[in-house]
Amino acid sequence: MSKPIKKILIANRGEIAVRIIRACKELGITSVAVFSSADRSACHVAMADEAYFIGEAPSAESYLVQNKIIETAKQCNADAIHPGYGFLAENAGFARLCNNEKIIFIGPKAETIELLGDKIQARKKAIEAGLPVLPGEEIDVSNASEALAKAKSIGFPVLIKAIAGGGGKGMRVADSAENFNESLIRASSEAKSAFGDGRVFIEKFLENPRHIEFQILCDAHGQAVHLGERECSIQRRHQKLIEESPSPVMTPELRKNMGEAALKIARASNYIGAGTVEFMVDSDMSFYFLEVNTRLQVEHPVTEMVTAIDLVKEQIAIAENKTLSFSQDDISCSGHAIECRISAEDPRQGFVPSTGTIQDYRMPSGPGVRLDSGVESGSEISVYYDPLFAKLIVWGKDRSEAISRMKRALEEFRISGLKTTIGFHRIVMENENFVSGNFSTKFIETEYPNYEFETADDKTIETAAIAAAIDRFKNESRINLQNGKSSRASISSWSLYHRQRNMKKFTGSR
Amino acid sequence: MAHYLVKSNGKEFDIVVKKSGDSFCVVVDGREQTVQFSSSGKSKSVMLVDCCSHEISINSNGYDNSRLVTVGGIEVELEIDNFRLAQLKKAAGNSNSQAASKKIKAPMPGLVLEVKVSSGEKVESGQTILVIEAMKMENAIKSSAAVVVKNVAVSKGQSVEKGDLLIEFE
């Protein structure tokens, strides 16, 4: 029996909250936003049908306060809660709390989240289901000699990973026995502070792998399909920057094998909802299970663009206990989609976050362009939340058209007031190895080892110089007019020189 | 007419600007070009250089000579000076541009996780000076030149606001 959802509380903010509100509006479902004191005038609050204040700016005092969110959902009579990604999206305790309170949690069941959130359990489940995994083992951080022996038996380099991990935290590569112990301690302490769980495991580290993941959809009636792959190899610090679908190296046969593997683990873990099965693919095209993300992914739009399936609407339909309206054979992918993550970061400073107020904000548009954005001009990018504030997605009939379209859209995109990753993406779209599809997760560190992203060519610098000269000429002419003087030439160079020096004293040199 | 010296990224441009009806006659390193420049809004303009179109925005602070110019969304940092003044400064051995980088300020608000240098210490270009945590990420602040540390203004565990002084060099 399906039960229609009439009202959804979105326990998130920014672009993903906006994305979910859009789906609600198209479905005629009432959308409810929640907000912290930093987000009173945010886009998601303005767009939702209802909005409720839930606490102070730090997420631990607002977007992560489970009881407050549940209380708000009950107060406004929401049938369901959509957690988006991040915050409470993969929190089994929160899913259970929703269930106890008779509120539908839009996501997998609490037991599934718990099982797949534990890297060791998920790995065991994958092995049981017959998925290929990399050699690896759980290790006891307090027993250094045993840990080292295990690492040696796997063979260096090894990757040390937090069992409760995610998002690149608590992850370290040890390339030899010498640096193994130190990496182990640092990974464990990072895991402890990020997830409250210092347990780690080690896995064989592939030198030049690709990161390829499969989108899955499973209803509560035993139907499960995959929607093809997403290539997510362009990363830094294990965080994705550019995603595309299909992968430039995918073959129909490999897609079939990987897709089937993805559905095997989904079935083995009684998966219900939308999810992502991540794999590492070695240079010889053998693939290994990595993990399952039990949520809507940041990069879900590239799948939506090539399959024409709205993943948020499907999530809601599954949560309403409906059966999937299509089978594996009905799914066809057409064309090519690319997503660039637009973050408030300075790529040239090693991608440090940049905070501030967005002044100009001109969004790209035109054929084949989609922008999922959670900000507008005047929005404040604060230190409290993730620096990702928009995603630029393009569709083209093939990869080459998609790249040209992405270049064009990035050129149109204007943001001033803070540093963004737009310039970085423009450079990557011109990179030979990116264009030819020849890259791995090492792309950034091999192509741009010192983050030297040269954006301005000689012609651009000259044009900027001309603009600066004309701008100054116009300002000086205006000042001269105000002073009743006809020409700057009447002021001696020496007096100008001293005037400038004095001004510097007032303003302080920069 | 005005004569400027513009410096950016190690390059120098000798630029003469003259008003010519509604447009400008600009001579760059001896090459003459016709430029139309029309502003829309506070800092946005469209500039046509011999009819080649460029979208421009310029951010400046009064008499300060540094400018951040964006050309079609690409940022260019440069310094502009009156040509004769630039010559005088050169003759006087004045090096204002170097004086500007004697301080490192916090590029973002955050928490100082590590201070890796102490006063009197020599640091190399590219060396990590301190680590700031912001938005749950650790960010290494590096030296842009080989210098000697004069004063460390912050300590481990301290919260800083954007623009706070972190380190001064000799």
XYZ file of C-alpha atoms in Angstrom:
680
model
C 0.000 0.000 0.000
C 1.438 3.317 -0.953
C 0.915 6.289 1.297
C 1.208 9.708 -0.327
C 3.591 12.205 1.237
C 2.048 15.688 1.493
C 4.659 17.611 3.416
C 8.455 17.213 3.618
C 10.815 18.852 6.069
C 14.263 19.326 4.523
C 16.901 18.889 7.214
C 19.613 20.672 5.260
C 20.650 23.988 3.757
C 22.339 25.469 0.671
C 22.118 24.089 -2.834
C 20.872 20.627 -1.838
C 17.971 22.054 0.174
C 17.048 24.155 -2.872
C 17.289 21.051 -5.088
C 14.865 19.117 -2.850
C 12.450 22.061 -2.563
C 12.314 22.177 -6.382
C 11.293 18.495 -6.527
C 8.631 19.092 -3.845
C 7.175 22.018 -5.786
C 6.983 19.985 -8.985
C 5.222 17.179 -7.096
C 2.785 19.498 -5.302
C 4.278 18.592 -1.915
C 4.525 21.300 0.760
C 8.203 22.021 1.515
C 9.474 22.975 4.952
C 12.892 24.557 5.452
C 14.804 24.743 8.716
C 17.462 27.372 9.314
C 20.156 28.535 11.702
C 20.816 32.121 12.734
C 23.375 32.382 9.894
C 20.772 31.408 7.274
C 17.803 33.667 8.073
C 17.766 35.151 4.575
C 19.218 32.137 2.732
C 17.820 30.951 -0.618
C 16.412 27.731 0.789
C 14.440 29.668 3.413
C 13.084 32.094 0.831
C 12.065 29.313 -1.567
C 10.383 26.891 0.853
C 6.665 27.061 1.638
C 7.352 27.157 5.384
C 10.526 27.753 7.381
C 11.454 27.233 11.026
C 14.366 28.554 13.061
C 16.284 25.713 14.729
C 19.294 27.255 16.441
C 22.587 29.064 16.261
C 25.051 29.114 13.364
C 27.388 26.225 14.329
C 25.825 23.075 12.838
C 26.177 21.251 16.174
C 23.659 23.791 17.530
C 21.232 23.663 14.576
C 21.386 21.334 11.559
C 22.746 18.469 13.664
C 20.327 18.751 16.588
C 18.150 15.686 15.995
C 15.508 16.389 18.642
C 14.993 19.941 17.461
C 14.466 18.779 13.890
C 12.056 16.009 14.929
C 10.151 18.439 17.152
C 9.870 20.904 14.247
C 8.630 18.151 11.918
C 5.925 17.191 14.425
C 4.978 20.798 15.084
C 4.404 21.464 11.366
C 2.862 18.045 10.659
C 5.484 16.942 8.141
C 4.982 13.368 6.887
C 8.625 12.936 5.973
C 12.145 14.284 6.449
C 14.648 14.512 3.601
C 18.174 14.747 5.028
C 19.986 15.759 1.787
C 23.708 14.905 2.022
C 26.084 15.551 4.924
C 24.660 16.554 8.338
C 22.237 13.740 9.366
C 22.012 11.972 5.999
C 23.950 8.871 7.041
C 23.107 8.865 10.707
C 21.407 5.558 11.555
C 20.328 6.899 14.951
C 18.450 9.740 13.309
C 16.745 7.404 10.826
C 15.659 5.248 13.784
C 14.409 8.287 15.699
C 12.271 9.318 12.695
C 10.872 5.814 12.520
C 10.000 5.798 16.240
C 8.234 9.130 15.827
C 6.272 7.840 12.789
C 7.960 10.276 10.433
C 9.207 8.844 7.131
C 12.993 9.148 6.777
C 13.710 9.560 3.064
C 16.624 7.162 2.794
C 17.470 3.532 3.505
C 16.428 1.764 6.698
C 18.442 2.469 9.852
C 19.922 -1.078 9.865
C 21.155 -0.652 6.295
C 22.766 2.715 7.081
C 24.430 1.177 10.127
C 25.712 -1.859 8.261
C 27.093 0.035 5.260
C 28.412 2.957 7.325
C 30.841 0.608 9.025
C 33.596 0.071 6.457
C 34.596 -3.341 7.820
C 31.009 -4.653 7.934
C 30.342 -3.316 4.430
C 33.498 -5.011 3.183
C 32.430 -8.321 4.693
C 29.001 -7.982 3.117
C 30.606 -7.219 -0.265
C 32.833 -10.313 -0.030
C 29.795 -12.441 0.903
C 27.884 -11.070 -2.081
C 30.786 -12.001 -4.364
C 32.171 -8.520 -5.090
C 35.898 -8.108 -5.746
C 37.681 -6.209 -2.937
C 41.278 -5.085 -2.479
C 43.441 -7.016 -0.020
C 42.857 -5.424 3.367
C 42.404 -5.931 7.091
C 41.256 -4.298 10.304
C 44.145 -3.421 12.565
C 44.645 -2.684 16.226
C 46.269 0.744 16.542
C 47.675 -0.088 19.984
C 49.586 -3.089 18.638
C 52.141 -1.431 16.346
C 54.223 -4.503 15.516
C 51.208 -6.619 14.563
C 49.819 -3.738 12.490
C 53.111 -3.389 10.658
C 53.251 -7.133 9.991
C 49.765 -6.967 8.471
C 50.754 -3.999 6.321
C 53.842 -5.881 5.113
C 51.810 -8.945 4.199
C 49.485 -6.765 2.088
C 52.503 -4.987 0.586
C 53.302 -1.255 0.477
C 51.933 1.205 -0.398
C 48.883 0.760 1.820
C 45.957 3.055 2.463
C 44.945 3.556 6.093
C 41.249 4.354 6.441
C 38.856 5.174 9.256
C 36.279 2.424 9.728
C 33.623 5.029 10.496
C 35.066 7.342 7.833
C 33.982 9.394 4.897
C 34.846 12.593 3.062
C 38.583 11.934 3.039
C 38.983 12.357 6.787
C 41.058 9.827 8.701
C 42.708 8.648 5.498
C 46.472 8.351 4.975
C 48.773 6.630 2.501
C 51.832 4.855 3.896
C 54.324 4.042 1.160
C 56.867 2.209 3.277
C 57.414 0.566 6.662
C 59.292 3.710 7.788
C 56.336 6.074 7.658
C 53.673 3.474 8.433
C 53.521 3.975 12.175
C 53.291 7.759 12.024
C 50.593 7.638 9.312
C 48.675 5.108 11.369
C 48.681 7.321 14.458
C 47.645 10.415 12.499
C 44.843 8.608 10.640
C 43.512 7.178 13.876
C 43.593 10.493 15.745
C 41.905 12.266 12.816
C 39.226 9.557 12.767
C 38.753 9.886 16.500
C 38.228 13.650 16.303
C 36.060 13.551 13.145
C 33.855 10.517 13.903
C 34.420 9.777 17.582
C 35.764 6.392 16.515
C 39.507 5.844 16.149
C 39.300 2.379 14.565
C 41.084 2.034 11.252
C 41.765 -0.621 8.647
C 44.371 -0.938 5.937
C 43.927 -1.725 2.294
C 46.255 -2.203 -0.661
C 46.790 1.217 -2.258
C 46.415 1.371 -6.024
C 48.885 3.745 -7.688
C 46.757 5.246 -10.447
C 43.184 4.201 -9.880
C 40.019 5.729 -11.202
C 37.089 6.372 -8.928
C 33.933 5.138 -10.626
C 30.591 4.794 -8.871
C 27.174 3.398 -9.757
C 23.854 5.005 -8.934
C 21.286 2.527 -7.692
C 17.534 2.767 -6.990
C 15.759 0.053 -5.003
C 12.090 0.016 -4.043
C 10.548 -1.711 -1.015
C 9.140 -4.484 -3.229
C 12.396 -6.092 -4.281
C 12.964 -4.204 -7.516
C 16.447 -2.802 -8.000
C 18.047 -1.003 -10.937
C 21.290 0.835 -11.596
C 21.432 4.092 -13.561
C 24.912 3.712 -14.956
C 28.150 5.129 -13.672
C 29.714 8.415 -12.675
C 33.411 9.042 -13.196
C 34.694 10.963 -10.157
C 38.480 10.710 -10.479
C 39.227 14.438 -10.451
C 39.769 14.895 -6.719
C 42.055 16.527 -4.226
C 42.464 15.332 -0.636
C 40.016 12.513 -1.514
C 37.304 15.106 -2.215
C 35.661 15.224 -5.630
C 35.845 18.317 -7.819
C 34.554 17.229 -11.246
C 32.230 14.352 -12.085
C 30.883 13.055 -15.361
C 28.680 10.393 -16.853
C 29.425 8.198 -18.692
C 33.056 7.527 -17.777
C 35.382 8.071 -20.755
C 36.846 4.564 -20.208
C 33.607 2.628 -19.738
C 32.707 -0.237 -22.074
C 29.228 -1.848 -22.281
C 30.635 -5.084 -20.874
C 32.362 -3.440 -17.907
C 29.233 -1.390 -17.218
C 27.159 -4.569 -17.143
C 29.590 -6.300 -14.762
C 30.000 -3.342 -12.421
C 26.280 -2.561 -12.476
C 25.466 -6.153 -11.539
C 28.037 -6.055 -8.738
C 26.437 -2.851 -7.417
C 23.010 -4.501 -7.364
C 24.398 -7.598 -5.629
C 25.530 -5.648 -2.576
C 22.295 -3.641 -2.638
C 20.252 -6.854 -2.443
C 22.554 -8.399 0.152
C 22.032 -5.408 2.437
C 18.233 -5.143 1.852
C 18.766 -1.729 0.365
C 15.705 0.511 -0.096
C 16.061 3.963 -1.656
C 18.664 5.762 -3.770
C 22.298 4.936 -3.146
C 25.744 4.908 -4.642
C 28.153 1.994 -4.847
C 31.722 3.229 -5.183
C 34.518 1.292 -6.887
C 38.205 1.744 -7.578
C 39.164 0.799 -11.131
C 42.800 -0.132 -11.761
C 44.695 0.739 -14.958
C 44.050 -2.835 -16.237
C 40.290 -2.149 -15.804
C 39.809 -4.584 -12.939
C 37.457 -3.098 -10.385
C 37.217 -3.331 -6.589
C 34.397 -2.499 -4.194
C 35.108 0.603 -2.096
C 31.963 1.557 -0.173
C 28.248 2.315 -0.386
C 26.983 5.847 0.234
C 23.495 5.557 1.650
C 22.324 8.999 0.534
C 21.750 11.278 -2.414
C 25.210 12.234 -3.701
C 26.424 15.758 -4.437
C 27.070 14.633 -8.026
C 23.629 13.074 -8.640
C 22.714 15.646 -11.366
C 25.069 14.136 -13.971
C 23.066 10.900 -13.778
C 19.811 12.846 -14.014
C 21.046 14.631 -17.144
C 21.921 11.456 -19.072
C 19.024 9.253 -17.874
C 16.264 11.924 -17.656
C 15.282 10.374 -14.298
C 14.721 12.755 -11.381
C 16.466 11.042 -8.472
C 14.859 13.152 -5.750
C 11.384 12.383 -7.080
C 12.290 8.686 -7.206
C 13.502 8.853 -3.592
C 10.166 10.322 -2.584
C 8.201 7.715 -4.597
C 10.174 4.904 -2.935
C 9.537 6.473 0.478
C 5.814 6.468 -0.401
C 6.163 2.682 -0.830
C 5.541 2.841 -4.575
C 7.092 0.337 -6.944
C 9.697 1.596 -9.408
C 7.958 2.669 -12.607
C 10.769 1.309 -14.818
C 12.938 -1.778 -15.106
C 16.638 -2.078 -15.954
C 15.789 -2.495 -19.651
C 13.829 0.777 -19.688
C 16.880 2.775 -18.633
C 18.895 4.264 -21.426
C 21.621 6.857 -21.208
C 21.936 9.516 -23.835
C 24.704 12.038 -24.398
C 27.280 13.134 -21.850
C 27.035 15.215 -18.664
C 29.753 16.951 -16.617
C 29.506 18.629 -13.231
C 31.938 21.173 -11.781
C 31.703 21.861 -8.062
C 31.807 25.595 -7.391
C 33.288 26.192 -3.955
C 34.402 29.247 -2.019
C 38.063 28.255 -2.097
C 41.311 29.618 -3.469
C 42.793 26.865 -5.690
C 46.147 28.625 -5.949
C 46.551 28.555 -2.175
C 46.010 24.812 -2.085
C 42.203 25.221 -2.082
C 41.949 27.125 1.215
C 38.405 28.203 2.052
C 37.537 31.791 1.235
C 34.777 33.486 3.185
C 32.948 36.706 2.412
C 29.881 38.227 0.826
C 29.025 37.456 -2.764
C 28.810 40.770 -4.594
C 28.080 40.158 -8.264
C 26.520 36.823 -9.123
C 25.778 36.242 -12.775
C 24.585 32.734 -13.490
C 25.415 30.912 -16.704
C 22.482 29.804 -18.831
C 21.615 28.794 -22.382
C 21.295 25.375 -24.032
C 22.256 22.316 -21.995
C 23.210 24.232 -18.839
C 21.903 23.510 -15.330
C 22.963 25.380 -12.223
C 22.123 23.998 -8.781
C 22.905 26.934 -6.548
C 22.134 27.865 -2.977
C 23.265 31.480 -3.084
C 22.612 34.785 -4.814
C 24.225 38.194 -4.829
C 24.411 39.440 -1.243
C 24.735 35.919 0.221
C 27.297 35.452 2.930
C 29.663 32.481 2.722
C 30.532 31.857 6.348
C 33.064 29.722 8.127
C 30.336 27.517 9.618
C 29.426 25.319 6.661
C 30.858 23.491 3.691
C 32.471 25.808 1.097
C 30.503 24.140 -1.742
C 27.751 26.592 -2.713
C 26.822 25.710 -6.290
C 27.158 23.010 -8.931
C 27.397 23.747 -12.609
C 26.174 20.857 -14.752
C 26.125 20.683 -18.534
C 24.793 18.174 -21.012
C 26.127 17.611 -24.539
C 25.421 15.068 -27.267
C 28.902 13.660 -26.647
C 31.860 14.320 -24.331
C 33.459 16.802 -26.661
C 30.313 18.943 -26.860
C 29.891 18.702 -23.089
C 33.444 19.999 -22.533
C 32.957 22.913 -24.973
C 29.668 23.743 -23.313
C 31.234 23.611 -19.846
C 33.988 26.006 -20.983
C 31.369 28.383 -22.335
C 29.215 28.188 -19.187
C 32.232 28.700 -16.877
C 33.147 31.764 -18.937
C 29.664 33.193 -18.418
C 29.673 32.512 -14.669
C 30.659 35.647 -12.722
C 31.137 35.778 -9.005
C 32.902 38.588 -7.188
C 33.555 39.171 -3.531
C 35.426 35.947 -2.828
C 37.693 33.370 -4.436
C 36.026 30.437 -6.167
C 37.015 27.303 -8.059
C 35.660 28.634 -11.383
C 39.124 29.578 -12.710
C 40.466 26.150 -11.745
C 37.691 24.405 -13.683
C 38.388 26.574 -16.748
C 41.994 25.390 -16.681
C 41.058 21.717 -16.298
C 38.642 21.930 -19.247
C 41.672 22.926 -21.382
C 43.977 20.245 -19.950
C 45.066 17.756 -22.630
C 44.876 14.735 -20.369
C 41.446 15.701 -19.103
C 40.191 16.277 -22.636
C 41.555 12.925 -23.842
C 40.023 11.134 -20.830
C 43.442 9.968 -19.687
C 43.472 10.603 -15.925
C 43.292 8.984 -12.489
C 42.689 10.176 -8.931
C 46.315 11.437 -9.068
C 45.354 14.026 -11.730
C 45.714 17.181 -9.596
C 48.919 16.167 -7.847
C 50.640 15.111 -11.082
C 49.378 17.925 -13.330
C 49.491 20.772 -10.783
C 51.898 19.688 -8.029
C 52.284 23.180 -6.545
C 48.763 24.337 -7.303
C 50.185 26.553 -10.029
C 47.044 27.272 -11.939
C 48.030 29.944 -14.438
C 44.832 31.573 -15.553
C 45.831 34.805 -17.266
C 47.780 34.587 -20.556
C 49.936 37.464 -21.894
C 47.120 38.931 -23.965
C 44.773 38.958 -20.939
C 47.391 40.646 -18.760
C 47.922 43.331 -21.410
C 44.162 43.871 -21.677
C 43.968 44.214 -17.886
C 46.818 46.745 -17.977
C 44.979 48.834 -20.596
C 41.787 48.699 -18.527
C 43.644 49.820 -15.389
C 45.261 52.709 -17.286
C 41.965 53.938 -18.721
C 40.202 53.575 -15.386
C 42.898 55.631 -13.682
C 42.914 58.197 -16.471
C 39.147 58.655 -16.069
C 39.432 59.008 -12.290
C 42.245 61.530 -12.537
C 40.328 63.559 -15.121
C 37.356 63.629 -12.766
C 39.503 64.730 -9.820
C 41.094 67.435 -11.961
C 37.682 68.723 -12.965
C 36.580 68.839 -9.339
C 39.742 70.719 -8.415
C 39.094 73.158 -11.251
C 42.276 72.173 -13.004
C 42.341 71.354 -16.651
C 45.168 68.888 -16.726
C 47.181 66.625 -14.461
C 50.300 68.047 -16.129
C 49.979 71.127 -13.942
C 50.788 69.094 -10.824
C 54.462 68.427 -10.467
C 55.616 64.857 -10.273
C 57.276 65.510 -6.935
C 54.098 66.824 -5.329
C 52.201 63.811 -6.692
C 54.882 61.553 -5.295
C 54.591 63.043 -1.811
C 50.823 63.068 -1.962
C 50.875 59.347 -2.710
C 53.280 58.691 0.124
C 51.057 60.601 2.525
C 47.996 58.727 1.373
C 49.841 55.492 2.035
C 50.473 56.646 5.589
C 46.767 57.157 6.096
C 45.543 54.009 4.493
C 48.474 51.885 5.570
C 50.262 50.002 2.834
C 48.440 46.793 2.095
C 47.192 62.832 -21.884
C 48.656 60.592 -19.234
C 51.611 58.237 -19.161
C 51.629 55.140 -16.930
C 53.793 52.211 -16.064
C 51.777 49.055 -15.296
C 53.413 46.003 -13.715
C 51.986 42.530 -13.437
C 53.539 39.127 -12.918
C 57.056 40.366 -13.802
C 55.871 42.160 -16.949
C 55.927 45.928 -17.495
C 53.736 47.905 -19.847
C 54.447 51.490 -20.886
C 50.993 52.939 -21.564
C 50.002 56.401 -22.854
C 46.298 57.316 -22.708
C 44.717 60.190 -24.663
C 41.080 61.160 -24.917
C 39.881 61.000 -28.504
C 36.240 62.046 -28.827
C 34.093 59.427 -27.090
C 36.894 56.881 -27.073
C 40.512 56.711 -26.049
C 43.705 56.453 -27.994
C 45.981 54.066 -26.085
C 49.633 53.493 -26.965
C 50.995 50.298 -25.388
C 54.749 49.871 -25.748
C 54.604 51.983 -28.907
C 51.535 50.273 -30.456
C 48.521 52.505 -30.928
C 45.026 51.118 -30.286
C 41.559 52.642 -30.150
C 39.679 51.779 -26.979
C 36.034 52.317 -26.062
C 35.246 51.956 -22.394
C 31.757 52.096 -20.949
C 30.864 51.366 -17.378
C 27.702 49.694 -16.187
C 27.265 49.552 -12.441
C 29.865 50.259 -9.809
C 32.836 48.315 -11.078
C 31.680 46.579 -14.263
C 32.586 47.797 -17.733
C 32.694 46.701 -21.335
C 35.949 47.581 -23.097
C 36.442 47.375 -26.856
C 40.113 47.324 -27.875
C 40.178 47.885 -31.662
C 36.671 46.341 -31.549
C 37.740 43.201 -29.587
C 35.247 42.937 -26.752
C 36.264 42.402 -23.115
C 34.182 42.338 -19.965
C 36.094 44.188 -17.270
C 35.772 44.801 -13.572
C 38.257 46.829 -11.569
C 38.694 46.961 -7.838
C 40.911 49.649 -6.422
C 41.369 51.637 -3.245
C 41.677 55.342 -3.949
C 45.292 56.289 -4.491
C 46.657 52.865 -3.667
C 48.453 51.679 -6.793
C 47.396 48.057 -6.664
C 44.437 46.889 -8.708
C 42.529 43.671 -9.116
C 41.261 43.644 -12.692
C 39.126 40.836 -14.063
C 39.019 40.308 -17.808
C 36.183 37.975 -18.814
C 36.176 36.491 -15.321
C 39.957 35.942 -15.179
C 41.670 37.832 -12.382
C 44.835 39.846 -12.927
C 46.626 41.604 -10.089
C 48.659 44.593 -11.124
C 50.286 47.819 -10.015
C 49.832 51.056 -11.876
C 51.954 54.148 -11.427
C 52.472 57.479 -13.128
C 55.329 56.801 -15.554
C 57.566 59.661 -14.377
C 56.893 58.774 -10.750
C 57.828 55.175 -11.389
C 61.112 56.406 -12.863
C 61.707 58.688 -9.866
C 60.969 55.832 -7.479
C 63.397 53.610 -9.319
C 66.045 56.343 -9.129
C 65.345 56.832 -5.407
C 65.624 53.105 -4.834
C 62.191 53.094 -3.284
C 60.724 49.639 -3.125
C 57.194 50.055 -1.879
C 55.990 46.865 -3.462
C 58.376 44.779 -1.379
C 57.436 46.583 1.795
C 53.876 45.454 1.260
C 54.600 41.783 1.817
C 56.333 42.101 5.168
C 53.269 40.935 7.020
C 51.172 37.818 6.718
C 47.546 38.284 7.650
C 44.936 35.602 8.199
C 43.360 34.806 4.807
C 40.237 33.500 6.584
C 38.814 33.270 10.059
C 39.801 30.097 11.889
C 41.775 28.409 14.594
C 45.586 28.361 14.697
C 46.502 24.662 14.848
C 50.265 24.896 14.553
C 52.919 27.600 14.489
C 55.958 26.213 12.718
C 58.387 29.156 13.001
C 59.722 31.430 15.717
C 61.107 34.952 15.639
C 64.586 35.301 14.220
C 64.157 32.175 12.126
C 65.023 32.147 8.424
C 62.327 30.693 6.201
C 62.490 29.593 2.592
C 60.002 30.492 -0.106
C 57.128 28.002 -0.022
C 57.873 26.858 3.520
C 54.851 26.216 5.741
C 54.715 28.880 8.439
C 51.545 27.980 10.230
C 48.427 25.871 9.933
C 44.931 27.291 10.345
C 41.782 25.209 10.649
C 38.745 26.689 8.938
C 35.578 25.056 7.654
C 36.836 21.797 9.148
C 39.862 21.770 6.852
C 43.496 22.283 7.730
C 45.123 25.031 5.691
C 48.866 25.531 5.478
C 49.958 29.189 5.301
C 53.190 29.387 3.321
C 55.899 31.974 2.880
C 55.988 33.623 -0.553
C 59.693 34.536 -0.321
C 62.892 33.732 1.569
C 62.709 35.964 4.652
C 63.567 36.260 8.341
C 60.749 36.139 10.902
C 60.601 39.283 13.041
C 57.556 38.611 15.156
C 54.997 35.821 15.574
C 51.745 37.534 16.541
C 49.648 34.429 17.276
C 50.012 31.239 19.231
C 48.741 27.708 18.934
C 45.053 27.306 19.800
C 44.214 30.957 19.183
C 41.156 31.987 17.121
C 41.798 34.547 14.423
C 39.569 36.732 12.299
C 40.187 37.323 8.620
C 42.866 40.015 8.236
C 44.401 39.523 11.689
C 48.183 39.861 11.727
C 49.857 36.443 11.960
C 53.560 36.967 11.239
C 55.848 39.932 10.562
C 59.098 39.631 8.637
C 62.321 41.645 8.882
